[in-house]
């Protein structure tokens, strides 16, 4: 009886083995696949008619152009693995609108240089990306999540051309430096509304050179920051700010806190900061660790 139930569960999971016509949603079970381009899928009725596809990637280590082409003209593609695999390259097709890569271990995104990409949402958290040199080609991108990759150093110039980006999350990358900000040079991301830089290794941020006029949420908790300058005043649309778990220099200067209170900016996670500097002062529960 248990064997029958197990076989039934496997059959339900691997829906690609069933003849499905005009399927809008399809889950493709390839848990035992290794390095191949799946030529048998080229004539698949299911894939030609599917707009949203979820792939359990298993042991596939390369999602190249021929493999992706076999999936048809999708608008939504989700690839995931129960265990973090090592996908060397992932070809991003121009016609996708949403691409979700969950724990695939992908190291590099292959993005065509001259294609008119339609991608609006890219979720590639929990992978092994180390650089973003081709990212600027995704000019229609609106949401980008690169949490928990291996982006140790990054330049804002990587986002040149992403004029439509509203949400950017770089949480948990071990980022030490974000450079590329030059006085007098227009910074990209003018339409950015949400920016998450939490749980990295950042020691400084050149906020005074940012041109993020629409930024409403800035998450900075879990870094190595000692100061947040008065340049925060430049963020005219800011509504929420998180600052916990940093290394604030506790020379009591509450002008920043007063500015937050005047602007009714919400401190996400509260204001009970640890002040590690010798002889540091605390004024009630006010934030005295911000310069």
PDB file of C-alpha atoms in Angstrom:
ATOM      1  CA  UNK A   1       0.000   0.000   0.000  1.00  0.00           C
ATOM      2  CA  UNK A   2       2.828   2.412   0.895  1.00  0.00           C
ATOM      3  CA  UNK A   3       4.520   1.649  -2.420  1.00  0.00           C
ATOM      4  CA  UNK A   4       1.317   2.492  -4.294  1.00  0.00           C
ATOM      5  CA  UNK A   5       1.005   5.822  -2.486  1.00  0.00           C
ATOM      6  CA  UNK A   6       4.649   6.643  -3.200  1.00  0.00           C
ATOM      7  CA  UNK A   7       4.243   5.928  -6.901  1.00  0.00           C
ATOM      8  CA  UNK A   8       1.113   8.061  -6.992  1.00  0.00           C
ATOM      9  CA  UNK A   9       2.963  10.976  -5.407  1.00  0.00           C
ATOM     10  CA  UNK A  10       5.805  10.711  -7.917  1.00  0.00           C
ATOM     11  CA  UNK A  11       3.311  10.623 -10.767  1.00  0.00           C
ATOM     12  CA  UNK A  12       1.615  13.792  -9.532  1.00  0.00           C
ATOM     13  CA  UNK A  13       4.937  15.594  -9.201  1.00  0.00           C
ATOM     14  CA  UNK A  14       6.209  14.718 -12.646  1.00  0.00           C
ATOM     15  CA  UNK A  15       3.294  16.157 -14.599  1.00  0.00           C
ATOM     16  CA  UNK A  16       5.402  16.559 -17.720  1.00  0.00           C
ATOM     17  CA  UNK A  17       4.983  12.850 -18.359  1.00  0.00           C
ATOM     18  CA  UNK A  18       1.240  13.281 -18.900  1.00  0.00           C
ATOM     19  CA  UNK A  19      -0.295  14.436 -22.214  1.00  0.00           C
ATOM     20  CA  UNK A  20      -1.475  17.937 -21.362  1.00  0.00           C
ATOM     21  CA  UNK A  21      -2.855  20.169 -24.093  1.00  0.00           C
ATOM     22  CA  UNK A  22      -2.975  23.971 -23.856  1.00  0.00           C
ATOM     23  CA  UNK A  23      -1.568  23.878 -20.323  1.00  0.00           C
ATOM     24  CA  UNK A  24      -1.082  27.338 -18.893  1.00  0.00           C
ATOM     25  CA  UNK A  25       0.831  26.016 -15.864  1.00  0.00           C
ATOM     26  CA  UNK A  26       3.231  23.092 -15.995  1.00  0.00           C
ATOM     27  CA  UNK A  27       5.729  21.530 -13.615  1.00  0.00           C
ATOM     28  CA  UNK A  28       8.546  19.673 -15.319  1.00  0.00           C
ATOM     29  CA  UNK A  29      10.188  16.983 -13.220  1.00  0.00           C
ATOM     30  CA  UNK A  30      13.792  16.361 -14.273  1.00  0.00           C
ATOM     31  CA  UNK A  31      15.237  15.330 -10.949  1.00  0.00           C
ATOM     32  CA  UNK A  32      17.554  12.732 -12.432  1.00  0.00           C
ATOM     33  CA  UNK A  33      18.885  14.806 -15.338  1.00  0.00           C
ATOM     34  CA  UNK A  34      22.567  15.459 -15.946  1.00  0.00           C
ATOM     35  CA  UNK A  35      24.265  17.707 -18.552  1.00  0.00           C
ATOM     36  CA  UNK A  36      22.006  17.476 -21.560  1.00  0.00           C
ATOM     37  CA  UNK A  37      19.792  19.678 -23.725  1.00  0.00           C
ATOM     38  CA  UNK A  38      16.602  17.600 -23.565  1.00  0.00           C
ATOM     39  CA  UNK A  39      16.076  17.269 -27.360  1.00  0.00           C
ATOM     40  CA  UNK A  40      12.949  15.226 -26.735  1.00  0.00           C
ATOM     41  CA  UNK A  41      11.225  18.370 -25.492  1.00  0.00           C
ATOM     42  CA  UNK A  42      11.496  20.185 -28.831  1.00  0.00           C
ATOM     43  CA  UNK A  43       8.258  18.604 -30.083  1.00  0.00           C
ATOM     44  CA  UNK A  44       6.448  18.709 -26.757  1.00  0.00           C
ATOM     45  CA  UNK A  45       2.858  19.950 -27.035  1.00  0.00           C
ATOM     46  CA  UNK A  46       2.879  20.782 -23.336  1.00  0.00           C
ATOM     47  CA  UNK A  47       5.838  23.143 -23.553  1.00  0.00           C
ATOM     48  CA  UNK A  48       4.708  24.851 -26.753  1.00  0.00           C
ATOM     49  CA  UNK A  49       1.422  25.850 -25.116  1.00  0.00           C
ATOM     50  CA  UNK A  50       2.692  26.598 -21.617  1.00  0.00           C
ATOM     51  CA  UNK A  51       3.173  30.194 -20.490  1.00  0.00           C
ATOM     52  CA  UNK A  52       4.277  29.472 -16.903  1.00  0.00           C
ATOM     53  CA  UNK A  53       6.789  26.700 -16.265  1.00  0.00           C
ATOM     54  CA  UNK A  54       8.353  25.391 -13.061  1.00  0.00           C
ATOM     55  CA  UNK A  55      11.411  23.148 -13.427  1.00  0.00           C
ATOM     56  CA  UNK A  56      12.774  20.966 -10.636  1.00  0.00           C
ATOM     57  CA  UNK A  57      16.317  21.124 -11.920  1.00  0.00           C
ATOM     58  CA  UNK A  58      17.844  18.167 -10.125  1.00  0.00           C
ATOM     59  CA  UNK A  59      21.375  17.614 -11.425  1.00  0.00           C
ATOM     60  CA  UNK A  60      21.220  19.803 -14.547  1.00  0.00           C
ATOM     61  CA  UNK A  61      24.402  21.891 -14.511  1.00  0.00           C
ATOM     62  CA  UNK A  62      23.881  24.029 -17.610  1.00  0.00           C
ATOM     63  CA  UNK A  63      20.773  25.856 -18.796  1.00  0.00           C
ATOM     64  CA  UNK A  64      22.022  26.928 -22.224  1.00  0.00           C
ATOM     65  CA  UNK A  65      20.169  28.548 -25.123  1.00  0.00           C
ATOM     66  CA  UNK A  66      19.056  25.284 -26.828  1.00  0.00           C
ATOM     67  CA  UNK A  67      17.616  23.942 -23.583  1.00  0.00           C
ATOM     68  CA  UNK A  68      15.757  27.158 -22.790  1.00  0.00           C
ATOM     69  CA  UNK A  69      14.499  27.364 -26.387  1.00  0.00           C
ATOM     70  CA  UNK A  70      12.934  23.925 -25.968  1.00  0.00           C
ATOM     71  CA  UNK A  71      10.759  25.362 -23.219  1.00  0.00           C
ATOM     72  CA  UNK A  72       8.904  27.561 -25.715  1.00  0.00           C
ATOM     73  CA  UNK A  73       7.993  31.238 -25.439  1.00  0.00           C
ATOM     74  CA  UNK A  74       7.302  31.435 -21.728  1.00  0.00           C
ATOM     75  CA  UNK A  75       6.374  34.516 -19.767  1.00  0.00           C
ATOM     76  CA  UNK A  76       7.216  32.936 -16.377  1.00  0.00           C
ATOM     77  CA  UNK A  77      10.024  30.479 -15.642  1.00  0.00           C
ATOM     78  CA  UNK A  78      10.925  29.132 -12.214  1.00  0.00           C
ATOM     79  CA  UNK A  79      13.882  26.799 -11.730  1.00  0.00           C
ATOM     80  CA  UNK A  80      14.608  25.350  -8.332  1.00  0.00           C
ATOM     81  CA  UNK A  81      16.500  22.596  -6.595  1.00  0.00           C
ATOM     82  CA  UNK A  82      16.016  21.039  -3.176  1.00  0.00           C
ATOM     83  CA  UNK A  83      19.768  21.232  -2.730  1.00  0.00           C
ATOM     84  CA  UNK A  84      22.057  24.019  -3.895  1.00  0.00           C
ATOM     85  CA  UNK A  85      23.573  22.757  -7.133  1.00  0.00           C
ATOM     86  CA  UNK A  86      26.336  24.214  -9.275  1.00  0.00           C
ATOM     87  CA  UNK A  87      24.834  25.650 -12.467  1.00  0.00           C
ATOM     88  CA  UNK A  88      27.725  27.266 -14.303  1.00  0.00           C
ATOM     89  CA  UNK A  89      25.672  29.419 -16.686  1.00  0.00           C
ATOM     90  CA  UNK A  90      22.018  30.249 -17.101  1.00  0.00           C
ATOM     91  CA  UNK A  91      20.835  31.632 -20.426  1.00  0.00           C
ATOM     92  CA  UNK A  92      18.202  34.348 -19.969  1.00  0.00           C
ATOM     93  CA  UNK A  93      15.766  34.412 -22.932  1.00  0.00           C
ATOM     94  CA  UNK A  94      14.585  37.875 -24.055  1.00  0.00           C
ATOM     95  CA  UNK A  95      10.856  37.057 -24.037  1.00  0.00           C
ATOM     96  CA  UNK A  96      10.579  36.140 -20.322  1.00  0.00           C
ATOM     97  CA  UNK A  97       8.826  38.551 -17.977  1.00  0.00           C
ATOM     98  CA  UNK A  98       9.543  36.731 -14.700  1.00  0.00           C
ATOM     99  CA  UNK A  99      12.573  34.546 -13.927  1.00  0.00           C
ATOM    100  CA  UNK A 100      12.964  32.839 -10.554  1.00  0.00           C
ATOM    101  CA  UNK A 101      16.114  30.847  -9.783  1.00  0.00           C
ATOM    102  CA  UNK A 102      15.878  29.176  -6.373  1.00  0.00           C
ATOM    103  CA  UNK A 103      18.967  27.473  -4.961  1.00  0.00           C
ATOM    104  CA  UNK A 104      20.277  26.457  -8.366  1.00  0.00           C
ATOM    105  CA  UNK A 105      23.829  27.471  -7.470  1.00  0.00           C
ATOM    106  CA  UNK A 106      24.044  29.526 -10.670  1.00  0.00           C
ATOM    107  CA  UNK A 107      27.388  31.299 -11.087  1.00  0.00           C
ATOM    108  CA  UNK A 108      26.776  33.405 -14.194  1.00  0.00           C
ATOM    109  CA  UNK A 109      23.816  34.861 -16.081  1.00  0.00           C
ATOM    110  CA  UNK A 110      24.138  34.742 -19.864  1.00  0.00           C
ATOM    111  CA  UNK A 111      22.349  37.848 -21.184  1.00  0.00           C
ATOM    112  CA  UNK A 112      22.392  38.705 -24.891  1.00  0.00           C
ATOM    113  CA  UNK A 113      23.996  42.084 -25.714  1.00  0.00           C
ATOM    114  CA  UNK A 114      21.590  43.375 -28.381  1.00  0.00           C
ATOM    115  CA  UNK A 115      18.259  41.761 -27.466  1.00  0.00           C
ATOM    116  CA  UNK A 116      15.150  43.697 -26.399  1.00  0.00           C
ATOM    117  CA  UNK A 117      14.606  42.038 -23.034  1.00  0.00           C
ATOM    118  CA  UNK A 118      11.110  42.072 -21.517  1.00  0.00           C
ATOM    119  CA  UNK A 119      12.145  40.748 -18.095  1.00  0.00           C
ATOM    120  CA  UNK A 120      10.370  42.615 -15.272  1.00  0.00           C
ATOM    121  CA  UNK A 121      11.178  40.406 -12.269  1.00  0.00           C
ATOM    122  CA  UNK A 122      14.447  38.591 -11.563  1.00  0.00           C
ATOM    123  CA  UNK A 123      14.649  36.584  -8.337  1.00  0.00           C
ATOM    124  CA  UNK A 124      18.020  34.867  -8.035  1.00  0.00           C
ATOM    125  CA  UNK A 125      18.530  34.523  -4.283  1.00  0.00           C
ATOM    126  CA  UNK A 126      20.591  31.752  -2.636  1.00  0.00           C
ATOM    127  CA  UNK A 127      22.924  31.182  -5.566  1.00  0.00           C
ATOM    128  CA  UNK A 128      26.644  31.742  -6.303  1.00  0.00           C
ATOM    129  CA  UNK A 129      26.725  34.877  -8.434  1.00  0.00           C
ATOM    130  CA  UNK A 130      29.970  36.825  -8.035  1.00  0.00           C
ATOM    131  CA  UNK A 131      29.559  39.618 -10.594  1.00  0.00           C
ATOM    132  CA  UNK A 132      26.857  41.461 -12.543  1.00  0.00           C
ATOM    133  CA  UNK A 133      28.662  42.653 -15.667  1.00  0.00           C
ATOM    134  CA  UNK A 134      25.756  41.827 -18.020  1.00  0.00           C
ATOM    135  CA  UNK A 135      22.917  42.989 -15.807  1.00  0.00           C
ATOM    136  CA  UNK A 136      22.605  46.412 -17.466  1.00  0.00           C
ATOM    137  CA  UNK A 137      21.105  44.722 -20.537  1.00  0.00           C
ATOM    138  CA  UNK A 138      17.857  44.004 -18.667  1.00  0.00           C
ATOM    139  CA  UNK A 139      16.479  47.497 -19.244  1.00  0.00           C
ATOM    140  CA  UNK A 140      12.850  46.657 -18.428  1.00  0.00           C
ATOM    141  CA  UNK A 141      13.688  45.187 -15.009  1.00  0.00           C
ATOM    142  CA  UNK A 142      11.527  46.432 -12.125  1.00  0.00           C
ATOM    143  CA  UNK A 143      12.294  43.990  -9.281  1.00  0.00           C
ATOM    144  CA  UNK A 144      15.696  42.448  -8.584  1.00  0.00           C
ATOM    145  CA  UNK A 145      16.475  40.111  -5.683  1.00  0.00           C
ATOM    146  CA  UNK A 146      20.066  38.861  -5.367  1.00  0.00           C
ATOM    147  CA  UNK A 147      20.033  37.948  -1.675  1.00  0.00           C
ATOM    148  CA  UNK A 148      22.602  35.468  -0.374  1.00  0.00           C
ATOM    149  CA  UNK A 149      24.945  35.291  -3.334  1.00  0.00           C
ATOM    150  CA  UNK A 150      28.703  35.973  -3.330  1.00  0.00           C
ATOM    151  CA  UNK A 151      28.836  39.628  -4.404  1.00  0.00           C
ATOM    152  CA  UNK A 152      31.715  40.818  -2.213  1.00  0.00           C
ATOM    153  CA  UNK A 153      32.339  44.055  -4.107  1.00  0.00           C
ATOM    154  CA  UNK A 154      29.933  45.951  -6.316  1.00  0.00           C
ATOM    155  CA  UNK A 155      29.755  49.145  -8.324  1.00  0.00           C
ATOM    156  CA  UNK A 156      26.620  51.179  -8.823  1.00  0.00           C
ATOM    157  CA  UNK A 157      27.579  51.286 -12.509  1.00  0.00           C
ATOM    158  CA  UNK A 158      26.415  47.657 -12.720  1.00  0.00           C
ATOM    159  CA  UNK A 159      22.883  49.084 -12.677  1.00  0.00           C
ATOM    160  CA  UNK A 160      23.383  51.595 -15.494  1.00  0.00           C
ATOM    161  CA  UNK A 161      20.437  51.414 -17.849  1.00  0.00           C
ATOM    162  CA  UNK A 162      18.053  49.899 -15.291  1.00  0.00           C
ATOM    163  CA  UNK A 163      15.923  53.024 -15.319  1.00  0.00           C
ATOM    164  CA  UNK A 164      12.711  51.170 -14.430  1.00  0.00           C
ATOM    165  CA  UNK A 165      14.046  49.361 -11.345  1.00  0.00           C
ATOM    166  CA  UNK A 166      11.807  49.875  -8.288  1.00  0.00           C
ATOM    167  CA  UNK A 167      13.049  47.219  -5.863  1.00  0.00           C
ATOM    168  CA  UNK A 168      16.628  46.067  -5.271  1.00  0.00           C
ATOM    169  CA  UNK A 169      17.646  43.577  -2.581  1.00  0.00           C
ATOM    170  CA  UNK A 170      21.305  42.638  -1.980  1.00  0.00           C
ATOM    171  CA  UNK A 171      20.911  41.197   1.508  1.00  0.00           C
ATOM    172  CA  UNK A 172      23.467  38.710   2.842  1.00  0.00           C
ATOM    173  CA  UNK A 173      26.172  38.927   0.173  1.00  0.00           C
ATOM    174  CA  UNK A 174      29.106  39.841   2.384  1.00  0.00           C
ATOM    175  CA  UNK A 175      29.393  43.134   0.485  1.00  0.00           C
ATOM    176  CA  UNK A 176      32.326  45.205   1.697  1.00  0.00           C
ATOM    177  CA  UNK A 177      32.272  48.025  -0.827  1.00  0.00           C
ATOM    178  CA  UNK A 178      29.742  49.628  -3.144  1.00  0.00           C
ATOM    179  CA  UNK A 179      31.650  52.107  -5.274  1.00  0.00           C
ATOM    180  CA  UNK A 180      31.263  53.799  -8.626  1.00  0.00           C
ATOM    181  CA  UNK A 181      29.733  56.997  -7.243  1.00  0.00           C
ATOM    182  CA  UNK A 182      31.464  60.008  -8.807  1.00  0.00           C
ATOM    183  CA  UNK A 183      30.562  63.602  -7.874  1.00  0.00           C
ATOM    184  CA  UNK A 184      28.696  65.274 -10.709  1.00  0.00           C
ATOM    185  CA  UNK A 185      27.862  61.985 -12.428  1.00  0.00           C
ATOM    186  CA  UNK A 186      24.230  60.915 -12.473  1.00  0.00           C
ATOM    187  CA  UNK A 187      23.700  57.778 -10.367  1.00  0.00           C
ATOM    188  CA  UNK A 188      21.347  55.167 -11.849  1.00  0.00           C
ATOM    189  CA  UNK A 189      18.232  53.920 -10.072  1.00  0.00           C
ATOM    190  CA  UNK A 190      16.306  57.190  -9.993  1.00  0.00           C
ATOM    191  CA  UNK A 191      13.005  55.275  -9.691  1.00  0.00           C
ATOM    192  CA  UNK A 192      14.167  52.973  -6.887  1.00  0.00           C
ATOM    193  CA  UNK A 193      11.615  52.718  -4.053  1.00  0.00           C
ATOM    194  CA  UNK A 194      13.022  49.884  -1.888  1.00  0.00           C
ATOM    195  CA  UNK A 195      16.721  49.165  -1.241  1.00  0.00           C
ATOM    196  CA  UNK A 196      17.899  46.332   1.026  1.00  0.00           C
ATOM    197  CA  UNK A 197      21.622  46.287   1.904  1.00  0.00           C
ATOM    198  CA  UNK A 198      21.253  44.461   5.219  1.00  0.00           C
ATOM    199  CA  UNK A 199      23.489  41.686   6.573  1.00  0.00           C
ATOM    200  CA  UNK A 200      26.600  42.639   4.626  1.00  0.00           C
ATOM    201  CA  UNK A 201      30.032  43.957   5.674  1.00  0.00           C
ATOM    202  CA  UNK A 202      29.605  47.594   4.669  1.00  0.00           C
ATOM    203  CA  UNK A 203      31.601  50.183   6.613  1.00  0.00           C
ATOM    204  CA  UNK A 204      30.560  53.294   4.699  1.00  0.00           C
ATOM    205  CA  UNK A 205      27.946  54.538   2.254  1.00  0.00           C
ATOM    206  CA  UNK A 206      28.238  57.640   0.088  1.00  0.00           C
ATOM    207  CA  UNK A 207      24.590  58.554   0.537  1.00  0.00           C
ATOM    208  CA  UNK A 208      25.327  62.201  -0.214  1.00  0.00           C
ATOM    209  CA  UNK A 209      26.027  61.210  -3.823  1.00  0.00           C
ATOM    210  CA  UNK A 210      22.905  59.113  -4.296  1.00  0.00           C
ATOM    211  CA  UNK A 211      20.140  60.476  -6.516  1.00  0.00           C
ATOM    212  CA  UNK A 212      17.388  58.181  -5.291  1.00  0.00           C
ATOM    213  CA  UNK A 213      14.637  60.759  -5.046  1.00  0.00           C
ATOM    214  CA  UNK A 214      11.855  58.156  -4.775  1.00  0.00           C
ATOM    215  CA  UNK A 215      13.476  55.849  -2.210  1.00  0.00           C
ATOM    216  CA  UNK A 216      10.958  55.022   0.544  1.00  0.00           C
ATOM    217  CA  UNK A 217      12.589  52.066   2.341  1.00  0.00           C
ATOM    218  CA  UNK A 218      16.304  51.737   3.150  1.00  0.00           C
ATOM    219  CA  UNK A 219      17.477  48.652   5.071  1.00  0.00           C
ATOM    220  CA  UNK A 220      20.983  48.832   6.553  1.00  0.00           C
ATOM    221  CA  UNK A 221      20.857  46.561   9.602  1.00  0.00           C
ATOM    222  CA  UNK A 222      23.558  43.977  10.194  1.00  0.00           C
ATOM    223  CA  UNK A 223      26.530  45.849   8.693  1.00  0.00           C
ATOM    224  CA  UNK A 224      29.684  47.452  10.119  1.00  0.00           C
ATOM    225  CA  UNK A 225      28.550  51.056   9.753  1.00  0.00           C
ATOM    226  CA  UNK A 226      29.768  53.607  12.294  1.00  0.00           C
ATOM    227  CA  UNK A 227      28.105  56.729  10.945  1.00  0.00           C
ATOM    228  CA  UNK A 228      25.129  57.725   8.887  1.00  0.00           C
ATOM    229  CA  UNK A 229      25.725  61.271   7.796  1.00  0.00           C
ATOM    230  CA  UNK A 230      23.297  64.148   7.546  1.00  0.00           C
ATOM    231  CA  UNK A 231      23.255  63.332   3.831  1.00  0.00           C
ATOM    232  CA  UNK A 232      20.192  61.197   4.580  1.00  0.00           C
ATOM    233  CA  UNK A 233      18.348  64.474   4.163  1.00  0.00           C
ATOM    234  CA  UNK A 234      18.796  63.985   0.408  1.00  0.00           C
ATOM    235  CA  UNK A 235      16.392  61.043   0.530  1.00  0.00           C
ATOM    236  CA  UNK A 236      13.300  63.213   0.399  1.00  0.00           C
ATOM    237  CA  UNK A 237      10.828  60.339  -0.037  1.00  0.00           C
ATOM    238  CA  UNK A 238      12.240  58.130   2.738  1.00  0.00           C
ATOM    239  CA  UNK A 239       9.545  56.615   4.981  1.00  0.00           C
ATOM    240  CA  UNK A 240      11.234  53.624   6.631  1.00  0.00           C
ATOM    241  CA  UNK A 241      14.825  53.090   7.772  1.00  0.00           C
ATOM    242  CA  UNK A 242      16.489  50.145   9.542  1.00  0.00           C
ATOM    243  CA  UNK A 243      19.817  50.663  11.331  1.00  0.00           C
ATOM    244  CA  UNK A 244      20.118  47.931  13.966  1.00  0.00           C
ATOM    245  CA  UNK A 245      23.170  45.755  14.569  1.00  0.00           C
ATOM    246  CA  UNK A 246      25.917  48.040  13.298  1.00  0.00           C
ATOM    247  CA  UNK A 247      28.931  49.601  15.023  1.00  0.00           C
ATOM    248  CA  UNK A 248      27.619  53.082  15.656  1.00  0.00           C
ATOM    249  CA  UNK A 249      29.995  55.733  16.952  1.00  0.00           C
ATOM    250  CA  UNK A 250      28.189  56.991  20.027  1.00  0.00           C
ATOM    251  CA  UNK A 251      29.125  60.634  20.050  1.00  0.00           C
ATOM    252  CA  UNK A 252      25.665  61.844  20.938  1.00  0.00           C
ATOM    253  CA  UNK A 253      24.434  63.864  18.004  1.00  0.00           C
ATOM    254  CA  UNK A 254      20.700  63.507  17.784  1.00  0.00           C
ATOM    255  CA  UNK A 255      20.165  65.753  14.793  1.00  0.00           C
ATOM    256  CA  UNK A 256      19.585  62.728  12.590  1.00  0.00           C
ATOM    257  CA  UNK A 257      17.035  61.317  15.004  1.00  0.00           C
ATOM    258  CA  UNK A 258      15.323  64.682  15.207  1.00  0.00           C
ATOM    259  CA  UNK A 259      15.219  64.803  11.415  1.00  0.00           C
ATOM    260  CA  UNK A 260      13.621  61.344  11.372  1.00  0.00           C
ATOM    261  CA  UNK A 261      11.049  62.397  13.930  1.00  0.00           C
ATOM    262  CA  UNK A 262      10.262  65.603  12.075  1.00  0.00           C
ATOM    263  CA  UNK A 263       9.795  63.683   8.841  1.00  0.00           C
ATOM    264  CA  UNK A 264       7.882  60.898  10.603  1.00  0.00           C
ATOM    265  CA  UNK A 265      10.297  58.291   9.303  1.00  0.00           C
ATOM    266  CA  UNK A 266       9.742  54.874  10.865  1.00  0.00           C
ATOM    267  CA  UNK A 267      12.804  53.169  12.339  1.00  0.00           C
ATOM    268  CA  UNK A 268      12.226  49.544  11.387  1.00  0.00           C
ATOM    269  CA  UNK A 269      13.257  47.219  14.212  1.00  0.00           C
ATOM    270  CA  UNK A 270      13.208  49.958  16.830  1.00  0.00           C
ATOM    271  CA  UNK A 271      15.965  52.235  18.111  1.00  0.00           C
ATOM    272  CA  UNK A 272      17.558  50.162  20.873  1.00  0.00           C
ATOM    273  CA  UNK A 273      21.082  50.208  19.442  1.00  0.00           C
ATOM    274  CA  UNK A 274      24.164  48.746  21.063  1.00  0.00           C
ATOM    275  CA  UNK A 275      26.899  51.381  21.397  1.00  0.00           C
ATOM    276  CA  UNK A 276      30.281  49.631  21.614  1.00  0.00           C
ATOM    277  CA  UNK A 277      32.507  52.744  21.856  1.00  0.00           C
ATOM    278  CA  UNK A 278      34.256  53.220  25.245  1.00  0.00           C
ATOM    279  CA  UNK A 279      32.552  55.900  27.294  1.00  0.00           C
ATOM    280  CA  UNK A 280      29.630  56.083  24.946  1.00  0.00           C
ATOM    281  CA  UNK A 281      26.466  57.714  26.176  1.00  0.00           C
ATOM    282  CA  UNK A 282      22.829  56.764  25.924  1.00  0.00           C
ATOM    283  CA  UNK A 283      20.072  59.319  26.300  1.00  0.00           C
ATOM    284  CA  UNK A 284      17.027  57.379  27.414  1.00  0.00           C
ATOM    285  CA  UNK A 285      15.975  55.283  24.455  1.00  0.00           C
ATOM    286  CA  UNK A 286      16.876  57.922  21.924  1.00  0.00           C
ATOM    287  CA  UNK A 287      19.250  57.188  19.119  1.00  0.00           C
ATOM    288  CA  UNK A 288      22.581  58.750  20.059  1.00  0.00           C
ATOM    289  CA  UNK A 289      24.697  56.593  17.813  1.00  0.00           C
ATOM    290  CA  UNK A 290      24.014  58.446  14.593  1.00  0.00           C
ATOM    291  CA  UNK A 291      26.086  61.333  13.282  1.00  0.00           C
TER     292      UNK A 291
END
